[in-house]
């Protein structure tokens, strides 16, 4: 029983201000300091946007035939994707003997071919940490919205600097809330968010951020959290890869994502570690 309580405390202690206050001095080397919340950026929002666009377009083209019903409603952009598909097919034919049909890669292979790396969930190298890894997903709650019941027994809630909460739990009540909000916002055949991160078959291979473990003196942080609001002009056909949905049905709210940015070169086989809290000066 004591062991179970200890595990529960280890999962929740980062939410309590008294615990943080007592441990700031002792864990100074594992903290991330920023001068003010507006400067909490390692890379620009434009770079985040372009990277997401690059990956999502590659995922869209990789399984092009599945999106015929969407493109039928977007004739103005269909030609653009056909051109991109033609270029991709020509590139694939150079590297493959199969000229008969488009080869469909797994999402992990698409990520590797597009950005040069792939990620996955696996058992953490930390004895008591369970699963470990990389990037953002979840239901986004504004500061005034109810999240008490969703937070019970849930170690996957991320609190942004401005008080916005992202629930990255793929089980229980959190799972049901996310599915409900996702289907609520669907516009005909256009999905406004990704539901596959709730399953073992990820459509967006980046959507595993809630499993990244906290750094320690033994395991230094090699990635850092950075908040990103998805702009309103984000392509509608690519929103199906966004693993976040806004809890309130508010047309002026944009999904909040939390991306993980590398702090240094990361070698193949390394586990990802970040800081669970940031100190704003």
PDB file of C-alpha atoms in Angstrom:
ATOM      1  CA  UNK A   1       0.000   0.000   0.000  1.00  0.00           C
ATOM      2  CA  UNK A   2       2.830   2.394   0.860  1.00  0.00           C
ATOM      3  CA  UNK A   3       4.428   1.666  -2.488  1.00  0.00           C
ATOM      4  CA  UNK A   4       1.173   2.499  -4.291  1.00  0.00           C
ATOM      5  CA  UNK A   5       0.842   5.769  -2.349  1.00  0.00           C
ATOM      6  CA  UNK A   6       4.425   6.636  -3.221  1.00  0.00           C
ATOM      7  CA  UNK A   7       3.761   6.087  -6.923  1.00  0.00           C
ATOM      8  CA  UNK A   8       0.638   8.251  -6.729  1.00  0.00           C
ATOM      9  CA  UNK A   9       2.547  11.029  -4.934  1.00  0.00           C
ATOM     10  CA  UNK A  10       5.365  10.916  -7.522  1.00  0.00           C
ATOM     11  CA  UNK A  11       2.756  11.416 -10.266  1.00  0.00           C
ATOM     12  CA  UNK A  12       0.988  14.348  -8.573  1.00  0.00           C
ATOM     13  CA  UNK A  13       3.655  16.247  -6.598  1.00  0.00           C
ATOM     14  CA  UNK A  14       4.485  18.582  -9.510  1.00  0.00           C
ATOM     15  CA  UNK A  15       0.985  20.110  -9.225  1.00  0.00           C
ATOM     16  CA  UNK A  16       1.461  21.394  -5.662  1.00  0.00           C
ATOM     17  CA  UNK A  17       2.970  24.833  -5.072  1.00  0.00           C
ATOM     18  CA  UNK A  18       4.278  23.964  -1.546  1.00  0.00           C
ATOM     19  CA  UNK A  19       6.217  21.007  -2.954  1.00  0.00           C
ATOM     20  CA  UNK A  20       7.679  23.198  -5.699  1.00  0.00           C
ATOM     21  CA  UNK A  21       8.655  25.911  -3.225  1.00  0.00           C
ATOM     22  CA  UNK A  22      10.456  23.415  -1.014  1.00  0.00           C
ATOM     23  CA  UNK A  23      12.318  21.832  -3.917  1.00  0.00           C
ATOM     24  CA  UNK A  24      13.280  24.797  -6.102  1.00  0.00           C
ATOM     25  CA  UNK A  25      16.631  25.286  -4.432  1.00  0.00           C
ATOM     26  CA  UNK A  26      17.438  21.586  -4.209  1.00  0.00           C
ATOM     27  CA  UNK A  27      16.526  20.891  -7.860  1.00  0.00           C
ATOM     28  CA  UNK A  28      17.849  24.108  -9.349  1.00  0.00           C
ATOM     29  CA  UNK A  29      19.818  22.271 -12.063  1.00  0.00           C
ATOM     30  CA  UNK A  30      16.673  20.555 -13.381  1.00  0.00           C
ATOM     31  CA  UNK A  31      14.565  23.744 -13.587  1.00  0.00           C
ATOM     32  CA  UNK A  32      13.928  25.757 -16.712  1.00  0.00           C
ATOM     33  CA  UNK A  33      14.005  29.522 -16.188  1.00  0.00           C
ATOM     34  CA  UNK A  34      12.495  32.052 -18.583  1.00  0.00           C
ATOM     35  CA  UNK A  35      12.423  35.853 -17.996  1.00  0.00           C
ATOM     36  CA  UNK A  36       8.667  36.116 -18.655  1.00  0.00           C
ATOM     37  CA  UNK A  37       5.889  33.985 -20.123  1.00  0.00           C
ATOM     38  CA  UNK A  38       5.900  35.868 -23.439  1.00  0.00           C
ATOM     39  CA  UNK A  39       9.508  34.755 -23.990  1.00  0.00           C
ATOM     40  CA  UNK A  40       8.927  31.066 -23.325  1.00  0.00           C
ATOM     41  CA  UNK A  41      10.013  30.084 -26.854  1.00  0.00           C
ATOM     42  CA  UNK A  42      13.004  28.016 -27.941  1.00  0.00           C
ATOM     43  CA  UNK A  43      12.028  28.267 -31.602  1.00  0.00           C
ATOM     44  CA  UNK A  44       9.526  30.595 -33.296  1.00  0.00           C
ATOM     45  CA  UNK A  45       5.830  29.798 -33.773  1.00  0.00           C
ATOM     46  CA  UNK A  46       6.459  30.076 -37.525  1.00  0.00           C
ATOM     47  CA  UNK A  47       8.995  27.238 -37.335  1.00  0.00           C
ATOM     48  CA  UNK A  48       6.566  25.098 -35.321  1.00  0.00           C
ATOM     49  CA  UNK A  49       3.795  25.809 -37.835  1.00  0.00           C
ATOM     50  CA  UNK A  50       5.948  24.943 -40.861  1.00  0.00           C
ATOM     51  CA  UNK A  51       7.200  21.728 -39.261  1.00  0.00           C
ATOM     52  CA  UNK A  52       3.681  20.538 -38.395  1.00  0.00           C
ATOM     53  CA  UNK A  53       2.514  21.454 -41.895  1.00  0.00           C
ATOM     54  CA  UNK A  54       5.369  19.493 -43.459  1.00  0.00           C
ATOM     55  CA  UNK A  55       4.646  16.355 -41.435  1.00  0.00           C
ATOM     56  CA  UNK A  56       0.856  16.511 -41.808  1.00  0.00           C
ATOM     57  CA  UNK A  57       1.046  17.053 -45.578  1.00  0.00           C
ATOM     58  CA  UNK A  58       3.327  14.035 -45.865  1.00  0.00           C
ATOM     59  CA  UNK A  59       0.859  11.944 -43.823  1.00  0.00           C
ATOM     60  CA  UNK A  60      -2.031  13.180 -45.987  1.00  0.00           C
ATOM     61  CA  UNK A  61      -0.275  12.331 -49.267  1.00  0.00           C
ATOM     62  CA  UNK A  62       0.951   8.980 -47.952  1.00  0.00           C
ATOM     63  CA  UNK A  63      -2.644   7.729 -47.654  1.00  0.00           C
ATOM     64  CA  UNK A  64      -4.007   9.861 -50.494  1.00  0.00           C
ATOM     65  CA  UNK A  65      -6.765   7.543 -51.747  1.00  0.00           C
ATOM     66  CA  UNK A  66      -8.454   7.565 -48.333  1.00  0.00           C
ATOM     67  CA  UNK A  67      -9.038  11.329 -48.640  1.00  0.00           C
ATOM     68  CA  UNK A  68     -10.893  11.352 -51.968  1.00  0.00           C
ATOM     69  CA  UNK A  69     -14.176  12.395 -50.299  1.00  0.00           C
ATOM     70  CA  UNK A  70     -12.457  15.379 -48.661  1.00  0.00           C
ATOM     71  CA  UNK A  71     -10.712  16.541 -51.830  1.00  0.00           C
ATOM     72  CA  UNK A  72     -13.980  16.352 -53.743  1.00  0.00           C
ATOM     73  CA  UNK A  73     -15.163  19.230 -51.541  1.00  0.00           C
ATOM     74  CA  UNK A  74     -11.913  21.173 -51.959  1.00  0.00           C
ATOM     75  CA  UNK A  75     -11.326  21.342 -55.733  1.00  0.00           C
ATOM     76  CA  UNK A  76      -9.191  24.457 -55.354  1.00  0.00           C
ATOM     77  CA  UNK A  77      -6.508  22.559 -53.434  1.00  0.00           C
ATOM     78  CA  UNK A  78      -6.914  19.139 -55.074  1.00  0.00           C
ATOM     79  CA  UNK A  79      -4.521  20.084 -57.894  1.00  0.00           C
ATOM     80  CA  UNK A  80      -1.910  21.151 -55.349  1.00  0.00           C
ATOM     81  CA  UNK A  81      -1.973  17.739 -53.663  1.00  0.00           C
ATOM     82  CA  UNK A  82      -1.965  15.912 -57.001  1.00  0.00           C
ATOM     83  CA  UNK A  83       1.223  17.771 -57.911  1.00  0.00           C
ATOM     84  CA  UNK A  84       2.801  16.894 -54.569  1.00  0.00           C
ATOM     85  CA  UNK A  85       1.717  13.269 -54.994  1.00  0.00           C
ATOM     86  CA  UNK A  86       3.263  13.110 -58.470  1.00  0.00           C
ATOM     87  CA  UNK A  87       6.572  14.406 -57.122  1.00  0.00           C
ATOM     88  CA  UNK A  88       6.454  11.889 -54.261  1.00  0.00           C
ATOM     89  CA  UNK A  89       5.656   8.987 -56.598  1.00  0.00           C
ATOM     90  CA  UNK A  90       8.561   9.898 -58.869  1.00  0.00           C
ATOM     91  CA  UNK A  91      10.883   9.989 -55.864  1.00  0.00           C
ATOM     92  CA  UNK A  92       9.582   6.638 -54.634  1.00  0.00           C
ATOM     93  CA  UNK A  93      10.052   4.995 -58.038  1.00  0.00           C
ATOM     94  CA  UNK A  94      13.713   5.912 -57.985  1.00  0.00           C
ATOM     95  CA  UNK A  95      14.085   4.048 -54.686  1.00  0.00           C
ATOM     96  CA  UNK A  96      11.704   1.141 -55.378  1.00  0.00           C
ATOM     97  CA  UNK A  97      11.126  -1.589 -57.947  1.00  0.00           C
ATOM     98  CA  UNK A  98       7.349  -1.479 -57.424  1.00  0.00           C
ATOM     99  CA  UNK A  99       5.932   0.884 -60.070  1.00  0.00           C
ATOM    100  CA  UNK A 100       2.407  -0.484 -60.029  1.00  0.00           C
ATOM    101  CA  UNK A 101       0.844   1.422 -57.143  1.00  0.00           C
ATOM    102  CA  UNK A 102       1.558   3.945 -54.454  1.00  0.00           C
ATOM    103  CA  UNK A 103       3.376   2.416 -51.514  1.00  0.00           C
ATOM    104  CA  UNK A 104       1.692   3.341 -48.239  1.00  0.00           C
ATOM    105  CA  UNK A 105       4.191   3.827 -45.417  1.00  0.00           C
ATOM    106  CA  UNK A 106       3.434   3.573 -41.728  1.00  0.00           C
ATOM    107  CA  UNK A 107       3.077   6.937 -39.899  1.00  0.00           C
ATOM    108  CA  UNK A 108       6.433   6.271 -38.204  1.00  0.00           C
ATOM    109  CA  UNK A 109       8.093   5.762 -41.607  1.00  0.00           C
ATOM    110  CA  UNK A 110       6.531   8.980 -42.900  1.00  0.00           C
ATOM    111  CA  UNK A 111       7.940  10.872 -39.919  1.00  0.00           C
ATOM    112  CA  UNK A 112      11.382   9.350 -40.507  1.00  0.00           C
ATOM    113  CA  UNK A 113      11.315  10.201 -44.218  1.00  0.00           C
ATOM    114  CA  UNK A 114      10.078  13.750 -43.564  1.00  0.00           C
ATOM    115  CA  UNK A 115      12.014  14.965 -40.520  1.00  0.00           C
ATOM    116  CA  UNK A 116      14.740  12.349 -40.272  1.00  0.00           C
ATOM    117  CA  UNK A 117      13.675  10.776 -36.986  1.00  0.00           C
ATOM    118  CA  UNK A 118      10.965   8.491 -35.620  1.00  0.00           C
ATOM    119  CA  UNK A 119       9.587   8.107 -32.101  1.00  0.00           C
ATOM    120  CA  UNK A 120       7.645   5.485 -30.213  1.00  0.00           C
ATOM    121  CA  UNK A 121       6.361   4.617 -26.763  1.00  0.00           C
ATOM    122  CA  UNK A 122       8.294   2.060 -24.753  1.00  0.00           C
ATOM    123  CA  UNK A 123       9.162   1.148 -21.191  1.00  0.00           C
ATOM    124  CA  UNK A 124      11.078   3.955 -19.489  1.00  0.00           C
ATOM    125  CA  UNK A 125      14.690   3.533 -18.398  1.00  0.00           C
ATOM    126  CA  UNK A 126      13.573   4.896 -15.006  1.00  0.00           C
ATOM    127  CA  UNK A 127      12.599   2.002 -12.762  1.00  0.00           C
ATOM    128  CA  UNK A 128       9.363   3.532 -11.403  1.00  0.00           C
ATOM    129  CA  UNK A 129       8.345   5.635 -14.425  1.00  0.00           C
ATOM    130  CA  UNK A 130       6.409   3.123 -16.540  1.00  0.00           C
ATOM    131  CA  UNK A 131       6.150   4.280 -20.155  1.00  0.00           C
ATOM    132  CA  UNK A 132       8.400   6.960 -21.607  1.00  0.00           C
ATOM    133  CA  UNK A 133       8.800   9.318 -24.833  1.00  0.00           C
ATOM    134  CA  UNK A 134       7.713  12.668 -26.918  1.00  0.00           C
ATOM    135  CA  UNK A 135       5.098  15.575 -27.980  1.00  0.00           C
ATOM    136  CA  UNK A 136       1.454  16.890 -27.306  1.00  0.00           C
ATOM    137  CA  UNK A 137      -2.105  15.675 -27.171  1.00  0.00           C
ATOM    138  CA  UNK A 138      -5.220  16.137 -25.168  1.00  0.00           C
ATOM    139  CA  UNK A 139      -8.354  18.137 -24.423  1.00  0.00           C
ATOM    140  CA  UNK A 140      -7.691  21.852 -23.850  1.00  0.00           C
ATOM    141  CA  UNK A 141      -9.485  23.448 -20.869  1.00  0.00           C
ATOM    142  CA  UNK A 142      -9.598  27.185 -20.189  1.00  0.00           C
ATOM    143  CA  UNK A 143      -8.854  28.380 -16.652  1.00  0.00           C
ATOM    144  CA  UNK A 144     -12.515  28.624 -15.588  1.00  0.00           C
ATOM    145  CA  UNK A 145     -13.688  25.270 -16.992  1.00  0.00           C
ATOM    146  CA  UNK A 146     -14.463  22.174 -14.861  1.00  0.00           C
ATOM    147  CA  UNK A 147     -11.748  19.536 -14.739  1.00  0.00           C
ATOM    148  CA  UNK A 148     -12.049  18.126 -11.205  1.00  0.00           C
ATOM    149  CA  UNK A 149     -13.439  14.703 -12.095  1.00  0.00           C
ATOM    150  CA  UNK A 150     -11.141  14.345 -15.127  1.00  0.00           C
ATOM    151  CA  UNK A 151      -8.131  15.041 -12.902  1.00  0.00           C
ATOM    152  CA  UNK A 152      -8.843  12.250 -10.398  1.00  0.00           C
ATOM    153  CA  UNK A 153      -6.236   9.514 -10.787  1.00  0.00           C
ATOM    154  CA  UNK A 154      -4.870  11.358 -13.827  1.00  0.00           C
ATOM    155  CA  UNK A 155      -1.117  12.194 -13.958  1.00  0.00           C
ATOM    156  CA  UNK A 156      -1.301  13.381 -17.587  1.00  0.00           C
ATOM    157  CA  UNK A 157      -2.586  16.952 -17.114  1.00  0.00           C
ATOM    158  CA  UNK A 158      -0.225  19.669 -18.363  1.00  0.00           C
ATOM    159  CA  UNK A 159      -0.641  23.219 -17.060  1.00  0.00           C
ATOM    160  CA  UNK A 160       0.472  25.960 -19.459  1.00  0.00           C
ATOM    161  CA  UNK A 161       2.020  29.218 -18.241  1.00  0.00           C
ATOM    162  CA  UNK A 162      -1.224  31.155 -18.859  1.00  0.00           C
ATOM    163  CA  UNK A 163      -3.299  28.661 -16.858  1.00  0.00           C
ATOM    164  CA  UNK A 164      -4.687  26.664 -19.791  1.00  0.00           C
ATOM    165  CA  UNK A 165      -4.828  22.938 -18.983  1.00  0.00           C
ATOM    166  CA  UNK A 166      -4.208  20.115 -21.462  1.00  0.00           C
ATOM    167  CA  UNK A 167      -5.498  16.687 -20.502  1.00  0.00           C
ATOM    168  CA  UNK A 168      -3.365  14.039 -22.218  1.00  0.00           C
ATOM    169  CA  UNK A 169      -4.943  10.980 -20.612  1.00  0.00           C
ATOM    170  CA  UNK A 170      -6.064   8.375 -23.186  1.00  0.00           C
ATOM    171  CA  UNK A 171      -8.205   6.395 -20.739  1.00  0.00           C
ATOM    172  CA  UNK A 172     -11.323   6.722 -18.567  1.00  0.00           C
ATOM    173  CA  UNK A 173     -13.385   9.908 -18.391  1.00  0.00           C
ATOM    174  CA  UNK A 174     -10.710  11.934 -20.208  1.00  0.00           C
ATOM    175  CA  UNK A 175     -10.957   9.614 -23.191  1.00  0.00           C
ATOM    176  CA  UNK A 176     -14.760   9.957 -23.309  1.00  0.00           C
ATOM    177  CA  UNK A 177     -14.616  13.770 -23.035  1.00  0.00           C
ATOM    178  CA  UNK A 178     -12.090  14.008 -25.864  1.00  0.00           C
ATOM    179  CA  UNK A 179     -14.105  11.733 -28.179  1.00  0.00           C
ATOM    180  CA  UNK A 180     -17.272  13.708 -27.450  1.00  0.00           C
ATOM    181  CA  UNK A 181     -15.652  17.087 -28.191  1.00  0.00           C
ATOM    182  CA  UNK A 182     -13.914  15.753 -31.297  1.00  0.00           C
ATOM    183  CA  UNK A 183     -17.120  14.417 -32.841  1.00  0.00           C
ATOM    184  CA  UNK A 184     -19.014  17.549 -31.787  1.00  0.00           C
ATOM    185  CA  UNK A 185     -16.723  19.749 -33.878  1.00  0.00           C
ATOM    186  CA  UNK A 186     -16.565  17.550 -36.980  1.00  0.00           C
ATOM    187  CA  UNK A 187     -17.720  19.412 -40.113  1.00  0.00           C
ATOM    188  CA  UNK A 188     -19.230  16.833 -42.468  1.00  0.00           C
ATOM    189  CA  UNK A 189     -16.307  14.676 -43.640  1.00  0.00           C
ATOM    190  CA  UNK A 190     -13.750  17.083 -42.153  1.00  0.00           C
ATOM    191  CA  UNK A 191     -12.349  15.920 -38.813  1.00  0.00           C
ATOM    192  CA  UNK A 192     -11.159  18.805 -36.655  1.00  0.00           C
ATOM    193  CA  UNK A 193      -8.867  16.647 -34.524  1.00  0.00           C
ATOM    194  CA  UNK A 194      -7.191  13.250 -34.274  1.00  0.00           C
ATOM    195  CA  UNK A 195      -8.753  10.414 -32.279  1.00  0.00           C
ATOM    196  CA  UNK A 196      -6.146   7.787 -33.143  1.00  0.00           C
ATOM    197  CA  UNK A 197      -3.887   8.781 -30.225  1.00  0.00           C
ATOM    198  CA  UNK A 198      -6.505   7.156 -27.970  1.00  0.00           C
ATOM    199  CA  UNK A 199      -5.579   3.829 -29.575  1.00  0.00           C
ATOM    200  CA  UNK A 200      -2.405   1.827 -30.187  1.00  0.00           C
ATOM    201  CA  UNK A 201      -2.539   2.658 -33.944  1.00  0.00           C
ATOM    202  CA  UNK A 202      -1.381   6.273 -34.125  1.00  0.00           C
ATOM    203  CA  UNK A 203      -2.297   8.279 -37.209  1.00  0.00           C
ATOM    204  CA  UNK A 204       0.026  11.096 -36.091  1.00  0.00           C
ATOM    205  CA  UNK A 205       3.308   9.566 -34.832  1.00  0.00           C
ATOM    206  CA  UNK A 206       4.192  12.758 -32.926  1.00  0.00           C
ATOM    207  CA  UNK A 207       1.222  12.340 -30.585  1.00  0.00           C
ATOM    208  CA  UNK A 208       2.953  10.654 -27.647  1.00  0.00           C
ATOM    209  CA  UNK A 209       4.096  13.645 -25.557  1.00  0.00           C
ATOM    210  CA  UNK A 210       2.213  12.811 -22.382  1.00  0.00           C
ATOM    211  CA  UNK A 211       4.512   9.815 -21.867  1.00  0.00           C
ATOM    212  CA  UNK A 212       7.733  11.856 -21.733  1.00  0.00           C
ATOM    213  CA  UNK A 213       9.153  11.569 -18.218  1.00  0.00           C
ATOM    214  CA  UNK A 214      10.520  14.315 -15.984  1.00  0.00           C
ATOM    215  CA  UNK A 215      14.247  14.916 -15.907  1.00  0.00           C
ATOM    216  CA  UNK A 216      16.378  14.279 -12.817  1.00  0.00           C
ATOM    217  CA  UNK A 217      19.983  14.725 -11.689  1.00  0.00           C
ATOM    218  CA  UNK A 218      20.757  11.358 -13.285  1.00  0.00           C
ATOM    219  CA  UNK A 219      18.692  11.955 -16.457  1.00  0.00           C
ATOM    220  CA  UNK A 220      19.078  15.524 -17.724  1.00  0.00           C
ATOM    221  CA  UNK A 221      16.403  17.131 -19.922  1.00  0.00           C
ATOM    222  CA  UNK A 222      17.071  16.753 -23.650  1.00  0.00           C
ATOM    223  CA  UNK A 223      13.745  18.258 -24.838  1.00  0.00           C
ATOM    224  CA  UNK A 224      11.755  21.245 -23.658  1.00  0.00           C
ATOM    225  CA  UNK A 225       8.019  22.053 -23.618  1.00  0.00           C
ATOM    226  CA  UNK A 226       6.883  24.943 -25.820  1.00  0.00           C
ATOM    227  CA  UNK A 227       3.289  26.123 -26.129  1.00  0.00           C
ATOM    228  CA  UNK A 228       1.764  26.721 -29.559  1.00  0.00           C
ATOM    229  CA  UNK A 229      -1.723  27.953 -30.526  1.00  0.00           C
ATOM    230  CA  UNK A 230      -2.874  26.480 -33.827  1.00  0.00           C
ATOM    231  CA  UNK A 231      -3.794  29.472 -36.057  1.00  0.00           C
ATOM    232  CA  UNK A 232      -7.213  29.810 -37.637  1.00  0.00           C
ATOM    233  CA  UNK A 233      -5.723  29.567 -41.140  1.00  0.00           C
ATOM    234  CA  UNK A 234      -4.368  26.052 -40.494  1.00  0.00           C
ATOM    235  CA  UNK A 235      -5.445  23.899 -43.509  1.00  0.00           C
ATOM    236  CA  UNK A 236      -8.816  22.284 -42.766  1.00  0.00           C
ATOM    237  CA  UNK A 237      -7.856  19.016 -44.467  1.00  0.00           C
ATOM    238  CA  UNK A 238      -4.854  18.624 -42.114  1.00  0.00           C
ATOM    239  CA  UNK A 239      -6.690  19.244 -38.840  1.00  0.00           C
ATOM    240  CA  UNK A 240      -7.424  15.514 -38.674  1.00  0.00           C
ATOM    241  CA  UNK A 241      -3.825  15.108 -37.424  1.00  0.00           C
ATOM    242  CA  UNK A 242      -4.130  17.568 -34.508  1.00  0.00           C
ATOM    243  CA  UNK A 243      -4.281  15.557 -31.261  1.00  0.00           C
ATOM    244  CA  UNK A 244      -5.965  18.403 -29.355  1.00  0.00           C
ATOM    245  CA  UNK A 245      -9.518  19.718 -29.176  1.00  0.00           C
ATOM    246  CA  UNK A 246     -10.933  22.736 -27.323  1.00  0.00           C
ATOM    247  CA  UNK A 247     -13.349  21.748 -24.537  1.00  0.00           C
ATOM    248  CA  UNK A 248     -15.661  24.754 -24.975  1.00  0.00           C
ATOM    249  CA  UNK A 249     -17.542  25.104 -28.233  1.00  0.00           C
ATOM    250  CA  UNK A 250     -16.129  28.565 -28.881  1.00  0.00           C
ATOM    251  CA  UNK A 251     -15.414  29.536 -32.492  1.00  0.00           C
ATOM    252  CA  UNK A 252     -12.832  32.092 -31.378  1.00  0.00           C
ATOM    253  CA  UNK A 253     -10.742  29.579 -29.439  1.00  0.00           C
ATOM    254  CA  UNK A 254      -7.813  27.900 -31.132  1.00  0.00           C
ATOM    255  CA  UNK A 255      -6.471  24.492 -30.080  1.00  0.00           C
ATOM    256  CA  UNK A 256      -3.467  24.750 -27.780  1.00  0.00           C
ATOM    257  CA  UNK A 257      -0.624  22.361 -28.537  1.00  0.00           C
ATOM    258  CA  UNK A 258       2.484  21.756 -26.488  1.00  0.00           C
ATOM    259  CA  UNK A 259       5.380  20.683 -28.656  1.00  0.00           C
ATOM    260  CA  UNK A 260       8.671  19.313 -27.412  1.00  0.00           C
ATOM    261  CA  UNK A 261      11.768  20.979 -28.829  1.00  0.00           C
ATOM    262  CA  UNK A 262      15.194  19.308 -28.706  1.00  0.00           C
ATOM    263  CA  UNK A 263      17.697  21.094 -26.456  1.00  0.00           C
ATOM    264  CA  UNK A 264      20.649  19.262 -28.036  1.00  0.00           C
ATOM    265  CA  UNK A 265      21.418  16.547 -30.577  1.00  0.00           C
ATOM    266  CA  UNK A 266      19.670  13.339 -29.491  1.00  0.00           C
ATOM    267  CA  UNK A 267      21.179   9.982 -30.403  1.00  0.00           C
ATOM    268  CA  UNK A 268      19.273   6.957 -31.633  1.00  0.00           C
ATOM    269  CA  UNK A 269      18.002   4.865 -28.722  1.00  0.00           C
ATOM    270  CA  UNK A 270      17.925   7.735 -26.174  1.00  0.00           C
ATOM    271  CA  UNK A 271      14.868   8.222 -24.011  1.00  0.00           C
ATOM    272  CA  UNK A 272      13.345  11.714 -24.001  1.00  0.00           C
ATOM    273  CA  UNK A 273      13.237  13.718 -20.757  1.00  0.00           C
ATOM    274  CA  UNK A 274      11.837  17.191 -20.135  1.00  0.00           C
ATOM    275  CA  UNK A 275      11.075  19.560 -17.247  1.00  0.00           C
ATOM    276  CA  UNK A 276       7.633  19.148 -15.679  1.00  0.00           C
ATOM    277  CA  UNK A 277       7.660  22.752 -14.516  1.00  0.00           C
ATOM    278  CA  UNK A 278       9.116  26.079 -15.639  1.00  0.00           C
ATOM    279  CA  UNK A 279      10.026  29.052 -13.433  1.00  0.00           C
ATOM    280  CA  UNK A 280       9.048  32.433 -14.882  1.00  0.00           C
ATOM    281  CA  UNK A 281      11.195  35.258 -13.576  1.00  0.00           C
TER     282      UNK A 281
END
